[in-house]
C-alpha positions as a printed Julia matrix, in Angstrom:
734×3 Matrix{Float64}:
 -51.31   -6.87   86.96
 -48.02   -5.51   85.63
 -45.88   -8.7    85.35
 -46.9   -12.26   84.56
 -44.88  -15.35   83.57
 -45.82  -19.0    83.06
 -42.75  -19.92   81.03
 -41.38  -23.45   81.02
 -44.36  -25.03   82.76
 -45.28  -27.7    80.18
 -48.85  -26.35   80.15
 -51.13  -27.47   77.32
 -54.65  -26.95   75.97
 -56.14  -23.89   74.32
 -54.1   -20.69   74.45
 -55.63  -18.64   77.31
 -56.49  -15.65   75.13
 -59.41  -14.42   77.27
 -57.18  -14.55   80.32
 -55.09  -11.59   79.1
 -57.69   -9.43   77.36
 -58.32   -7.14   80.32
 -54.72   -6.76   81.44
 -54.29   -3.37   79.78
 -51.62   -2.29   82.32
 -49.38   -5.3    81.78
 -45.69   -4.48   81.2
 -44.04   -7.93   81.29
 -45.65  -11.06   79.82
 -43.71  -14.3    79.26
 -45.31  -17.52   77.96
 -42.3   -19.42   76.6
 -41.93  -23.19   76.75
 -45.51  -24.5    76.93
 -47.62  -26.54   74.54
 -50.67  -24.39   73.88
 -52.92  -24.51   70.82
 -55.09  -21.81   69.3
 -54.73  -18.18   68.31
 -52.87  -15.32   69.94
 -55.19  -12.51   71.11
 -55.01   -9.46   68.84
 -55.52   -7.28   71.93
 -51.92   -7.94   72.98
 -50.75   -5.66   70.16
 -52.62   -2.69   71.62
 -51.24   -2.75   75.16
 -49.29    0.49   74.99
 -47.52   -0.1    78.33
 -46.2    -3.51   77.29
 -42.39   -3.61   77.29
 -41.57   -7.31   77.25
 -43.61   -9.94   75.36
 -42.29  -13.47   74.8
 -44.47  -16.34   73.54
 -43.34  -19.61   71.99
 -44.62  -22.96   70.75
 -48.3   -22.31   70.04
 -49.61  -24.88   67.57
 -52.25  -24.64   64.83
 -53.05  -21.0    65.49
 -53.21  -19.72   61.9
 -52.72  -16.31   63.52
 -51.93  -13.25   61.39
 -50.64   -9.94   62.66
 -53.49   -7.42   63.17
 -53.7    -4.45   60.79
 -52.8    -1.95   63.52
 -50.74   -2.07   66.69
 -49.76    0.19   69.58
 -46.61   -1.24   71.13
 -44.51    1.89   71.27
 -42.79    0.92   74.53
 -41.89   -2.64   73.58
 -38.17   -3.47   73.73
 -38.3    -7.31   73.6
 -40.71   -9.06   71.25
 -40.36  -12.83   70.83
 -43.1   -14.73   68.99
 -41.22  -17.94   68.19
 -42.85  -21.04   66.74
 -46.35  -19.63   67.14
 -47.69  -20.81   63.74
 -48.02  -17.21   62.56
 -48.99  -16.84   58.89
 -49.19  -13.94   56.44
 -46.74  -11.07   55.99
 -44.71   -9.03   58.47
 -46.49   -5.66   58.91
 -44.67   -2.38   58.4
 -45.44   -1.25   61.96
 -42.97   -3.82   63.35
 -40.17   -1.67   61.93
 -41.64    1.42   63.63
 -41.35    0.06   67.16
 -38.47    2.38   67.85
 -37.51    0.93   71.26
 -37.04   -2.64   70.04
 -33.78   -4.28   71.09
 -34.66   -7.95   70.59
 -37.02   -9.15   67.86
 -37.54  -12.86   67.19
 -40.24  -14.04   64.75
 -38.49  -17.31   63.89
 -40.03  -20.76   63.31
 -43.29  -19.44   61.88
 -44.93  -19.52   58.43
 -44.38  -15.91   57.43
 -44.27  -15.08   53.73
 -43.48  -12.03   51.6
 -40.62   -9.58   51.93
 -38.69   -7.97   54.76
 -40.42   -4.61   55.48
 -38.33   -1.62   54.5
 -39.29    0.0    57.8
 -37.06   -2.48   59.68
 -34.1    -0.51   58.39
 -35.06    2.14   60.96
 -34.74   -0.08   64.04
 -31.77    1.88   65.36
 -31.64    0.26   68.83
 -31.97   -3.32   67.65
 -29.35   -5.73   69.02
 -30.75   -9.0    67.69
 -33.24   -9.73   64.92
 -34.31  -13.21   63.79
 -36.65  -14.12   60.95
 -35.21  -17.64   60.62
 -37.23  -20.71   59.73
 -40.0   -18.95   57.8
 -41.1   -18.87   54.15
 -40.01  -15.33   53.33
 -39.35  -14.69   49.64
 -38.41  -11.76   47.38
 -34.88  -10.29   47.57
 -32.88   -9.75   50.75
 -32.54   -5.92   50.74
 -29.16   -4.25   50.46
 -29.4    -2.5    53.84
 -29.12   -5.93   55.54
 -25.52   -6.2    54.36
 -24.64   -2.84   55.91
 -25.99   -3.26   59.43
 -23.85   -4.61   62.25
 -26.78   -6.05   64.18
 -26.88   -9.77   64.98
 -29.28  -10.84   62.25
 -30.58  -14.32   61.35
 -32.34  -14.91   58.02
 -31.48  -18.6    57.73
 -33.88  -21.26   56.43
 -36.11  -19.12   54.21
 -36.98  -18.98   50.53
 -35.54  -15.66   49.37
 -34.88  -15.4    45.66
 -31.41  -13.91   46.06
 -29.05  -11.74   48.11
 -28.78   -8.2    46.7
 -25.31   -7.45   48.1
 -21.85   -8.98   48.19
 -21.58  -11.2    51.25
 -18.34  -11.2    53.18
 -17.7   -13.5    56.13
 -19.61  -11.86   58.97
 -20.09  -13.42   62.39
 -23.24  -11.38   63.03
 -25.14  -12.42   59.87
 -26.6   -15.9    59.33
 -27.75  -16.63   55.75
 -27.5   -20.43   55.89
 -30.09  -22.02   53.54
 -31.75  -18.65   53.12
 -32.32  -18.65   49.38
 -33.7   -20.7    46.51
 -30.52  -20.12   44.45
 -26.98  -18.92   45.07
 -23.74  -17.99   43.3
 -21.77  -18.72   46.46
 -19.1   -21.37   45.61
 -19.92  -23.38   48.74
 -23.63  -22.87   48.07
 -24.03  -22.02   51.73
 -27.19  -20.03   51.03
 -29.21  -22.83   49.42
 -30.96  -25.87   50.9
 -28.29  -28.5    51.8
 -30.02  -31.11   49.64
 -29.58  -28.91   46.55
 -25.84  -28.56   47.03
 -25.44  -32.34   46.75
 -25.84  -32.17   42.97
 -22.59  -30.24   42.63
 -20.58  -31.51   45.61
 -21.44  -35.23   45.34
 -22.0   -35.84   41.64
 -20.77  -39.43   41.53
 -20.84  -42.57   43.64
 -17.1   -42.48   44.3
 -17.41  -39.12   46.04
 -19.77  -40.54   48.68
 -18.88  -41.82   52.15
 -20.35  -44.26   54.64
 -19.4   -42.82   58.03
 -18.73  -39.58   59.89
 -17.36  -38.72   63.36
 -17.46  -35.18   64.83
 -16.05  -33.93   68.15
 -18.55  -31.11   68.68
 -16.9   -28.04   70.15
 -13.43  -29.58   70.32
 -10.23  -30.52   68.52
  -9.74  -33.7    66.52
  -9.51  -36.68   68.87
  -9.27  -40.48   68.72
 -12.07  -42.24   70.58
 -13.15  -45.87   70.47
 -10.76  -46.58   67.6
 -12.24  -43.79   65.43
 -10.97  -40.31   64.63
 -13.48  -37.6    65.48
 -13.0   -34.49   63.34
 -12.43  -31.11   64.97
 -15.46  -28.82   65.31
 -14.22  -25.71   67.08
 -15.47  -22.9    64.84
 -17.33  -20.07   66.58
 -19.2   -18.99   63.43
 -22.98  -19.11   63.11
 -22.53  -21.66   60.33
 -19.64  -23.72   59.06
 -18.77  -26.18   56.31
 -15.93  -28.6    57.02
 -12.78  -28.49   54.86
 -13.68  -31.93   53.52
 -17.15  -30.62   52.51
 -18.64  -33.74   54.12
 -20.5   -32.01   56.95
 -21.74  -28.64   58.14
 -23.58  -27.03   61.02
 -25.82  -24.0    61.46
 -26.87  -22.16   64.63
 -30.0   -20.08   65.19
 -31.08  -17.94   68.09
 -29.41  -15.57   70.51
 -28.52  -15.64   74.2
 -30.28  -12.25   74.53
 -27.44  -10.53   76.29
 -25.22   -7.64   75.1
 -22.31   -9.44   76.77
 -22.8   -12.67   74.8
 -20.66  -13.4    71.77
 -19.73  -16.27   69.51
 -17.3   -17.69   72.08
 -20.37  -18.85   74.05
 -21.04  -21.43   71.34
 -18.09  -23.49   72.6
 -17.98  -24.69   76.2
 -14.96  -26.42   77.76
 -14.46  -28.36   80.99
 -10.96  -29.49   81.89
 -11.9   -31.77   84.79
 -14.76  -33.64   86.33
 -15.85  -36.0    83.53
 -16.31  -39.45   85.05
 -15.22  -41.57   82.11
 -12.06  -43.45   81.23
 -12.05  -41.91   77.76
 -13.08  -38.4    78.71
 -11.5   -36.52   75.77
 -14.76  -36.69   73.83
 -16.66  -34.93   76.64
 -14.28  -32.11   77.56
 -15.86  -29.79   75.01
 -19.36  -29.22   73.72
 -21.22  -27.02   71.28
 -24.05  -24.98   72.79
 -26.74  -23.22   70.77
 -29.11  -20.51   72.0
 -32.23  -22.01   70.34
 -31.57  -24.24   67.33
 -28.6   -26.26   66.07
 -28.46  -28.49   62.99
 -25.67  -30.75   61.78
 -25.66  -32.06   58.21
 -23.76  -35.12   57.0
 -23.22  -34.81   53.24
 -22.43  -37.28   50.47
 -23.64  -40.42   52.21
 -24.54  -43.57   50.35
 -28.19  -44.52   50.34
 -29.12  -46.85   53.2
 -29.7   -47.24   56.94
 -27.32  -45.61   59.44
 -26.64  -45.82   63.15
 -26.6   -42.36   64.71
 -24.87  -42.1    68.08
 -25.16  -38.85   70.04
 -22.79  -38.17   72.96
 -23.82  -35.75   75.72
 -22.4   -34.59   79.05
 -23.6   -31.63   81.12
 -20.4   -29.59   81.59
 -21.98  -26.13   82.05
 -24.55  -26.46   84.86
 -22.29  -28.17   87.36
 -21.06  -25.73   90.04
 -22.41  -26.16   93.58
 -20.94  -22.85   94.73
 -22.88  -20.78   92.18
 -25.96  -23.04   92.39
 -25.74  -23.62   88.63
 -26.06  -27.33   89.43
 -29.71  -26.59   90.23
 -30.4   -25.49   86.66
 -32.01  -27.74   84.06
 -31.17  -27.91   80.37
 -34.2   -29.25   78.47
 -34.38  -29.57   74.68
 -35.68  -31.73   71.84
 -33.68  -33.87   69.39
 -34.68  -34.45   65.77
 -33.18  -36.78   63.16
 -34.26  -36.3    59.53
 -36.84  -33.8    60.9
 -38.48  -36.49   63.04
 -38.51  -35.82   66.77
 -36.64  -38.58   68.6
 -36.28  -37.06   72.07
 -38.66  -34.59   73.7
 -37.78  -32.56   76.8
 -34.39  -34.27   77.01
 -32.47  -33.33   80.18
 -28.85  -34.51   80.05
 -28.08  -34.24   83.78
 -31.33  -35.96   84.75
 -30.78  -38.84   82.34
 -27.13  -39.23   83.31
 -27.93  -38.9    87.03
 -25.81  -35.79   87.42
 -23.43  -33.36   85.69
 -20.1   -34.46   84.16
 -21.55  -37.91   83.41
 -21.56  -39.14   79.79
 -24.98  -39.88   78.34
 -25.11  -41.72   74.99
 -28.22  -42.13   72.85
 -28.54  -44.46   69.84
 -30.85  -44.1    66.83
 -31.34  -45.43   63.32
 -31.94  -43.21   60.29
 -32.63  -43.7    56.59
 -30.65  -41.76   53.99
 -32.16  -41.52   50.51
 -30.79  -38.24   49.16
 -27.17  -38.25   50.42
 -27.96  -35.99   53.4
 -28.5   -36.87   57.06
 -29.78  -34.05   59.27
 -29.52  -33.97   63.08
 -31.19  -31.05   64.89
 -31.51  -29.81   68.46
 -34.21  -27.33   69.51
 -34.78  -25.41   72.75
 -38.53  -24.89   73.23
 -38.19  -22.48   76.15
 -38.29  -25.17   78.86
 -35.9   -25.76   81.7
 -33.97  -23.0    83.47
 -33.83  -19.39   82.35
 -32.24  -16.19   83.62
 -28.7   -15.06   84.43
 -28.04  -13.94   80.85
 -26.3   -15.24   78.91
 -28.18  -18.3    80.18
 -26.36  -20.87   78.01
 -29.39  -23.1    78.54
 -30.0   -24.13   74.94
 -29.13  -27.46   73.29
 -25.72  -28.98   74.04
 -23.97  -31.79   72.15
 -20.52  -33.33   72.78
 -20.0   -35.62   69.78
 -21.75  -37.28   66.84
 -21.06  -40.66   65.24
 -22.7   -41.86   62.01
 -22.02  -45.39   60.77
 -23.86  -47.74   58.4
 -26.13  -50.4    59.85
 -24.25  -53.66   59.11
 -25.97  -56.24   56.95
 -26.08  -59.73   58.42
 -23.9   -62.31   56.74
 -26.99  -64.37   55.95
 -28.57  -61.49   54.13
 -25.37  -60.82   52.19
 -25.27  -64.44   51.05
 -28.92  -64.3    50.04
 -28.27  -61.22   47.97
 -25.4   -62.93   46.15
 -27.6   -65.8    44.97
 -28.78  -64.94   41.49
 -32.41  -65.94   41.9
 -35.47  -63.91   40.93
 -36.41  -61.56   43.75
 -39.76  -63.29   44.27
 -37.99  -66.6    44.97
 -35.64  -64.93   47.46
 -38.59  -63.37   49.27
 -40.36  -66.73   49.39
 -37.3   -68.47   50.83
 -36.87  -65.79   53.48
 -40.56  -66.06   54.38
 -40.34  -69.85   54.71
 -37.23  -69.5    56.89
 -39.04  -67.02   59.13
 -42.08  -69.31   59.42
 -39.84  -72.22   60.38
 -38.07  -70.1    62.98
 -41.41  -69.13   64.49
 -42.46  -72.77   64.67
 -45.15  -72.56   62.01
 -43.43  -75.18   59.82
 -41.92  -78.53   60.74
 -41.8   -80.14   64.16
 -42.12  -77.67   66.95
 -39.61  -79.65   69.01
 -36.91  -78.52   66.57
 -37.56  -74.84   67.32
 -34.64  -73.38   69.32
 -35.38  -70.99   72.18
 -32.95  -68.32   73.35
 -32.38  -68.4    77.12
 -29.45  -66.01   77.31
 -26.65  -64.51   75.29
 -25.51  -67.21   72.86
 -27.52  -69.79   74.82
 -30.27  -71.83   73.16
 -32.33  -74.87   74.03
 -34.99  -76.8    72.18
 -38.67  -76.22   72.85
 -38.88  -79.77   74.23
 -36.08  -79.04   76.72
 -37.77  -75.82   77.81
 -41.12  -77.49   78.42
 -39.36  -80.33   80.24
 -37.66  -77.8    82.55
 -41.1   -76.59   83.63
 -42.05  -80.25   84.28
 -44.63  -79.92   81.54
 -46.01  -76.73   83.14
 -46.43  -78.34   86.55
 -48.12  -76.36   89.31
 -45.07  -77.11   91.46
 -42.97  -74.94   89.1
 -45.5   -72.11   89.0
 -44.12  -68.85   90.39
 -46.85  -66.41   89.39
 -50.13  -65.91   87.61
 -52.19  -63.04   86.28
 -54.59  -61.9    83.58
 -52.14  -62.86   80.85
 -51.44  -66.4    81.99
 -49.23  -68.34   84.37
 -45.48  -68.06   84.9
 -43.22  -71.06   85.49
 -39.64  -71.43   86.64
 -37.4   -73.37   84.25
 -33.92  -74.54   85.28
 -31.74  -75.48   82.31
 -28.17  -76.52   81.53
 -27.89  -78.51   84.73
 -29.24  -75.68   86.83
 -26.69  -73.14   85.56
 -29.34  -71.07   83.73
 -32.8   -70.23   85.02
 -35.52  -68.44   83.07
 -39.17  -67.56   83.63
 -41.65  -68.97   81.12
 -44.99  -67.23   80.76
 -47.63  -69.45   79.19
 -50.2   -67.1    77.73
 -53.88  -67.83   78.19
 -55.73  -68.81   75.03
 -56.65  -65.76   72.96
 -58.03  -65.03   69.55
 -55.8   -65.39   66.5
 -56.05  -61.63   65.92
 -54.75  -60.82   69.39
 -51.81  -63.2    69.08
 -50.96  -61.7    65.69
 -51.04  -58.25   67.29
 -48.59  -59.39   69.96
 -46.44  -61.03   67.29
 -46.25  -57.7    65.45
 -44.85  -56.09   68.61
 -42.71  -59.05   69.7
 -39.38  -58.03   68.18
 -39.81  -54.46   69.35
 -40.49  -55.66   72.9
 -37.54  -58.03   72.68
 -35.24  -55.18   71.64
 -36.12  -53.12   74.73
 -33.09  -52.84   76.98
 -33.26  -51.07   80.32
 -31.95  -51.93   83.77
 -35.43  -51.53   85.26
 -37.37  -53.63   82.73
 -37.53  -57.43   82.84
 -35.69  -58.61   79.72
 -37.77  -60.54   77.18
 -35.4   -63.2    75.85
 -37.52  -65.03   73.29
 -40.99  -66.27   72.43
 -42.8   -69.18   70.88
 -46.08  -68.82   68.98
 -47.24  -72.2    67.78
 -50.66  -73.73   67.35
 -52.3   -73.85   70.78
 -49.11  -72.88   72.62
 -47.91  -69.31   73.15
 -44.87  -68.71   75.35
 -42.79  -65.72   76.41
 -39.36  -66.38   77.92
 -38.01  -63.8    80.38
 -34.95  -63.42   82.56
 -35.59  -64.97   85.97
 -36.04  -62.76   89.04
 -34.99  -64.75   92.15
 -36.79  -62.46   94.62
 -40.06  -62.61   92.68
 -42.37  -59.57   92.99
 -42.75  -56.72   95.45
 -46.08  -58.25   96.47
 -44.32  -61.53   97.33
 -41.36  -59.84   99.02
 -43.31  -57.3   101.11
 -46.61  -59.04  101.75
 -46.03  -62.75  101.08
 -46.44  -65.06  104.06
 -43.26  -66.98  103.18
 -41.04  -63.96  102.54
 -37.95  -63.64  104.69
 -36.58  -60.54  103.0
 -35.94  -57.44  105.1
 -35.91  -54.04  103.41
 -33.99  -51.12  104.87
 -34.64  -47.53  103.78
 -31.96  -47.54  101.07
 -33.52  -50.67   99.51
 -36.96  -49.06   99.43
 -35.74  -45.74   98.06
 -33.78  -47.41   95.26
 -36.75  -49.62   94.35
 -38.96  -46.53   93.99
 -36.34  -44.82   91.87
 -35.93  -47.92   89.7
 -39.67  -48.16   89.02
 -39.71  -44.47   88.06
 -36.84  -44.89   85.62
 -38.37  -47.97   84.04
 -41.73  -46.26   83.48
 -40.0   -43.16   82.15
 -38.23  -45.36   79.58
 -41.53  -46.91   78.46
 -43.31  -43.56   78.21
 -40.5   -41.73   76.43
 -39.25  -44.54   74.16
 -38.65  -42.97   70.71
 -40.75  -45.6    68.89
 -43.14  -47.16   71.39
 -44.39  -44.44   73.78
 -45.92  -47.31   75.76
 -48.47  -47.06   78.58
 -48.3   -50.08   80.9
 -51.87  -49.8    82.33
 -51.33  -52.36   85.11
 -48.63  -51.08   87.44
 -49.02  -52.82   90.8
 -46.85  -54.62   93.35
 -47.36  -57.95   91.57
 -45.87  -56.56   88.35
 -42.7   -55.1    89.91
 -40.09  -57.86   90.2
 -36.84  -57.86   92.17
 -33.52  -59.32   91.04
 -30.86  -60.79   93.32
 -29.62  -57.33   94.31
 -33.17  -56.05   94.99
 -33.21  -53.88   91.88
 -36.75  -53.17   90.65
 -37.74  -54.45   87.2
 -41.13  -53.84   85.59
 -42.83  -56.85   84.04
 -45.87  -57.42   81.78
 -45.25  -54.29   79.68
 -46.63  -54.44   76.14
 -49.31  -56.97   77.08
 -52.32  -54.67   76.59
 -52.6   -55.78   72.93
 -53.64  -59.27   74.09
 -57.14  -58.3    75.14
 -60.3   -57.27   73.39
 -62.28  -54.29   74.63
 -64.7   -56.61   76.46
 -61.86  -58.48   78.16
 -60.23  -55.19   79.14
 -63.48  -54.04   80.78
 -63.6   -57.3    82.73
 -60.02  -56.74   83.95
 -60.9   -53.21   85.03
 -63.88  -54.57   86.95
 -61.66  -57.04   88.79
 -58.72  -54.7    89.45
 -60.49  -51.41   90.25
 -61.42  -52.37   93.84
 -57.73  -52.92   94.66
 -57.15  -49.18   94.36
 -54.16  -49.15   91.98
 -56.14  -48.0    88.98
 -56.51  -44.33   88.04
 -60.12  -43.1    88.29
 -60.35  -41.99   84.64
 -59.24  -45.47   83.55
 -61.41  -47.41   85.99
 -64.56  -45.38   85.27
 -64.23  -44.3    81.64
 -61.51  -46.58   80.24
 -59.54  -43.43   79.32
 -55.81  -44.2    78.9
 -52.84  -41.82   78.93
 -49.4   -42.09   80.51
 -50.87  -40.39   83.59
 -52.65  -43.69   84.33
 -49.26  -45.23   85.11
 -48.26  -42.2    87.17
 -51.28  -42.74   89.43
 -50.51  -46.44   89.89
 -46.87  -45.62   90.57
 -47.97  -43.29   93.38
 -49.96  -46.09   95.03
 -47.08  -48.57   94.74
 -44.52  -46.27   96.34
 -46.94  -45.65   99.21
 -47.02  -49.42   99.75
 -43.22  -49.64   99.63
 -42.62  -46.79  102.08
 -45.36  -47.84  104.51
 -44.94  -51.6   104.21
 -48.72  -51.87  103.99
 -50.87  -53.23  101.17
 -53.3   -50.8    99.63
 -56.67  -52.13  100.81
 -59.62  -52.14   98.43
 -63.35  -52.27   98.86
 -64.44  -55.62  100.25
 -67.95  -56.94   99.97
 -70.16  -56.74  103.1
 -67.82  -54.46  105.0
 -65.59  -51.45  104.46
 -61.83  -51.33  104.47
 -59.75  -48.16  104.55
 -57.52  -47.37  101.6
 -53.87  -46.61  102.28
 -54.33  -43.79   99.76
 -57.06  -42.22  101.92
 -54.7   -42.32  104.88
 -52.06  -40.54  102.79
 -54.46  -37.76  101.76
 -55.5   -37.15  105.39
 -51.87  -37.23  106.55
 -50.85  -34.77  103.82
 -53.61  -32.37  104.84
 -52.61  -32.63  108.51
 -48.89  -32.33  107.83
 -48.24  -35.81  109.23
 -47.05  -37.74  106.16
 -44.05  -39.07  108.06
 -46.42  -41.16  110.19
 -46.86  -43.41  107.14
 -43.23  -44.61  107.17
 -43.01  -48.31  108.02
 -42.55  -48.81  111.78
 -40.37  -51.85  111.03
 -37.62  -49.41  110.01
 -37.35  -48.42  113.71
 -36.85  -44.8   112.74
 -33.7   -45.55  110.69
 -34.32  -43.71  107.41
 -33.48  -40.5   105.54
 -36.17  -38.01  106.57
 -35.63  -35.69  103.58
 -35.94  -38.57  101.15
 -38.99  -39.9   102.96
 -40.96  -36.64  102.92
 -39.97  -36.12   99.27
 -41.18  -39.52   98.15
 -44.38  -39.42  100.2
 -45.24  -35.96   98.89
 -44.55  -37.23   95.39
 -46.92  -40.17   95.97
 -49.72  -37.76   96.86
 -48.97  -35.66   93.76
 -48.99  -38.75   91.53
 -52.37  -39.87   92.82
 -54.14  -36.55   92.25
 -57.65  -37.23   90.97
 -56.98  -34.85   88.04
 -54.58  -36.38   85.45
 -53.31  -32.96   84.34
 -52.13  -32.15   87.87
 -50.05  -35.31   88.18
 -46.36  -34.96   87.26
 -45.07  -36.49   84.05
 -43.18  -39.73   84.55
 -40.18  -38.08   82.85
 -39.9   -35.67   85.8
 -40.34  -38.25   88.57
 -36.85  -39.88   88.53
 -35.28  -36.43   88.76
 -37.56  -35.43   91.64
 -36.94  -38.65   93.53
 -33.16  -38.65   93.04
 -32.28  -34.97   93.23
 -34.74  -33.02   95.37
 -33.33  -34.39   98.65
 -29.77  -33.59   97.44
 -30.76  -30.11   96.33
 -32.29  -29.39   99.74
 -28.81  -29.88  101.2
 -27.37  -27.26   98.83
 -29.83  -24.55   99.81
 -28.99  -22.11  102.63
 -30.26  -23.43  105.97
 -32.5   -21.1   107.96
């Protein structure tokens, strides 16, 4: 074995140290962009033939460099974010062939070895994001190598620093005489740059990578510097870049990318430019008042977009952090926006307590690589920071000069009344749409006092009723929850407002709820075409589904589940994905229902549900047998549902006294025999997209793999469903 790479494969578990111990002839070894844990094997440092070694993102290793090493032929050494501790050994500086050295994002301490001064061939050296101390040696100021010492704890810089595009010293030191205090932690500089309340601000708008521009009634400041770090003329914000594109041809101009056409948005000026970082990019908003802020991040993929060069096939995948808390993991702009040149906007809330708001973007080695300079690191088009507005009611409450305990009591009583715990429950108003409310009595009356004639569905969580209100102009679905323990209802109540805030085109919208004594209701938007089970398999259904309908339903389910799994706060597993829980609106768009309901049941009740549902074949084996729950449980169920949609057949389960074949078994046999297309519903009369069909059927088999680790992540499924057939068309035909 001379070359081996498993980069960007999202692999996890223990670092496969034993796997490499006998590969003494290895020359090229790349393990970037995975999620391993454990310790790096010390043997790697004695492979004398090794020329290229790149490893990243190994957690909890506690690894220290071995005392001796024999890597005389190494020219690229990247050990980024590998949890390495201890000091940098002198022998690193004696690897005379080194061109690229990256030991960033570790826990290294001590000084920079003097031997590094002798790395005569070095083109890029990064020790960023460590805990190095002592003095930065004078020879650092003399070299012309691209060198990154940012985010460390050095005591001082031992040379006069002039503006140099190749040297990054942002937040490198514990103290600084620099007038802008560029070298110290951004929070420390606040004491001199924002000494009083009047000097603080409440909002900030940045056009990343572009000129100043008006957008949405706000002026976005210019951000077109090509330096490694930059402080705005107003001193109210700054950015810092880390990493390198690992190409002699790359330069600082790569940090700014521009696209003059193609953006599909009426106000495209904000998306014509973007800032791209090789590995890590942080923006800092300074001098903000204490409080809660809305953070809006604007993205558009304007680099990987050309069909002629096949760059449209590339994937940009990175993580987003706000105040050092990860908000997005493995974020792919083009996948989320359904293609390049499409704006993608993400909204977050953040707390500011020390005048600084930090927004960071990190490339963990995932996505596409190659074709240096790859330009595949984080990309951002614009940033907006505004205060979260206080409600007028809260402002009035704050004006009243009552003791704080009285104010709290009044607010609590108001909340209890709103929830129906005080006063007559008939007075409780229920939201049935935007700015539309009815009384509880009107709502119950619209269901004809929960008449069986108004029942449109039932399940483990209760029965669902149709309620026509406002003279038939507004229709909602009312779920009357089965009686549960007080603790379970309180658990649901804790999650209620979070569930209500969920907004996605493929999730049934929760409009309101009522939790009174002996009566627990959830009010949802009404789906006129009921569920997939009703539409495809119901005896009274008159709906006809062509191939486009079926394909879009599958894609909608995938996007809805992806939103639940990757939600920045919830990370929710549904647990009960089946045809009955996928509803269809008037345009046959798929919407997932019953999400967030798992909190309603005790462990014993959950086991009973598993016992009832397992024979139907939708439930993942690890869940049905062991009760083990991860997001891969939903992936399995999703695979079964899309088989039902494509085939038009219900997945049969085990029936007492005789056997019945599972649709899933048929799919496994067909996959093995290369006859998956035989599963396509004969009612389509052969009118369907063959490339889409084979893609989605193959995906169904992948999703239902008996091993959870071999199933795809739900985050990858929408991209596979939507783009693989299109990408096939771009490839050369043989």
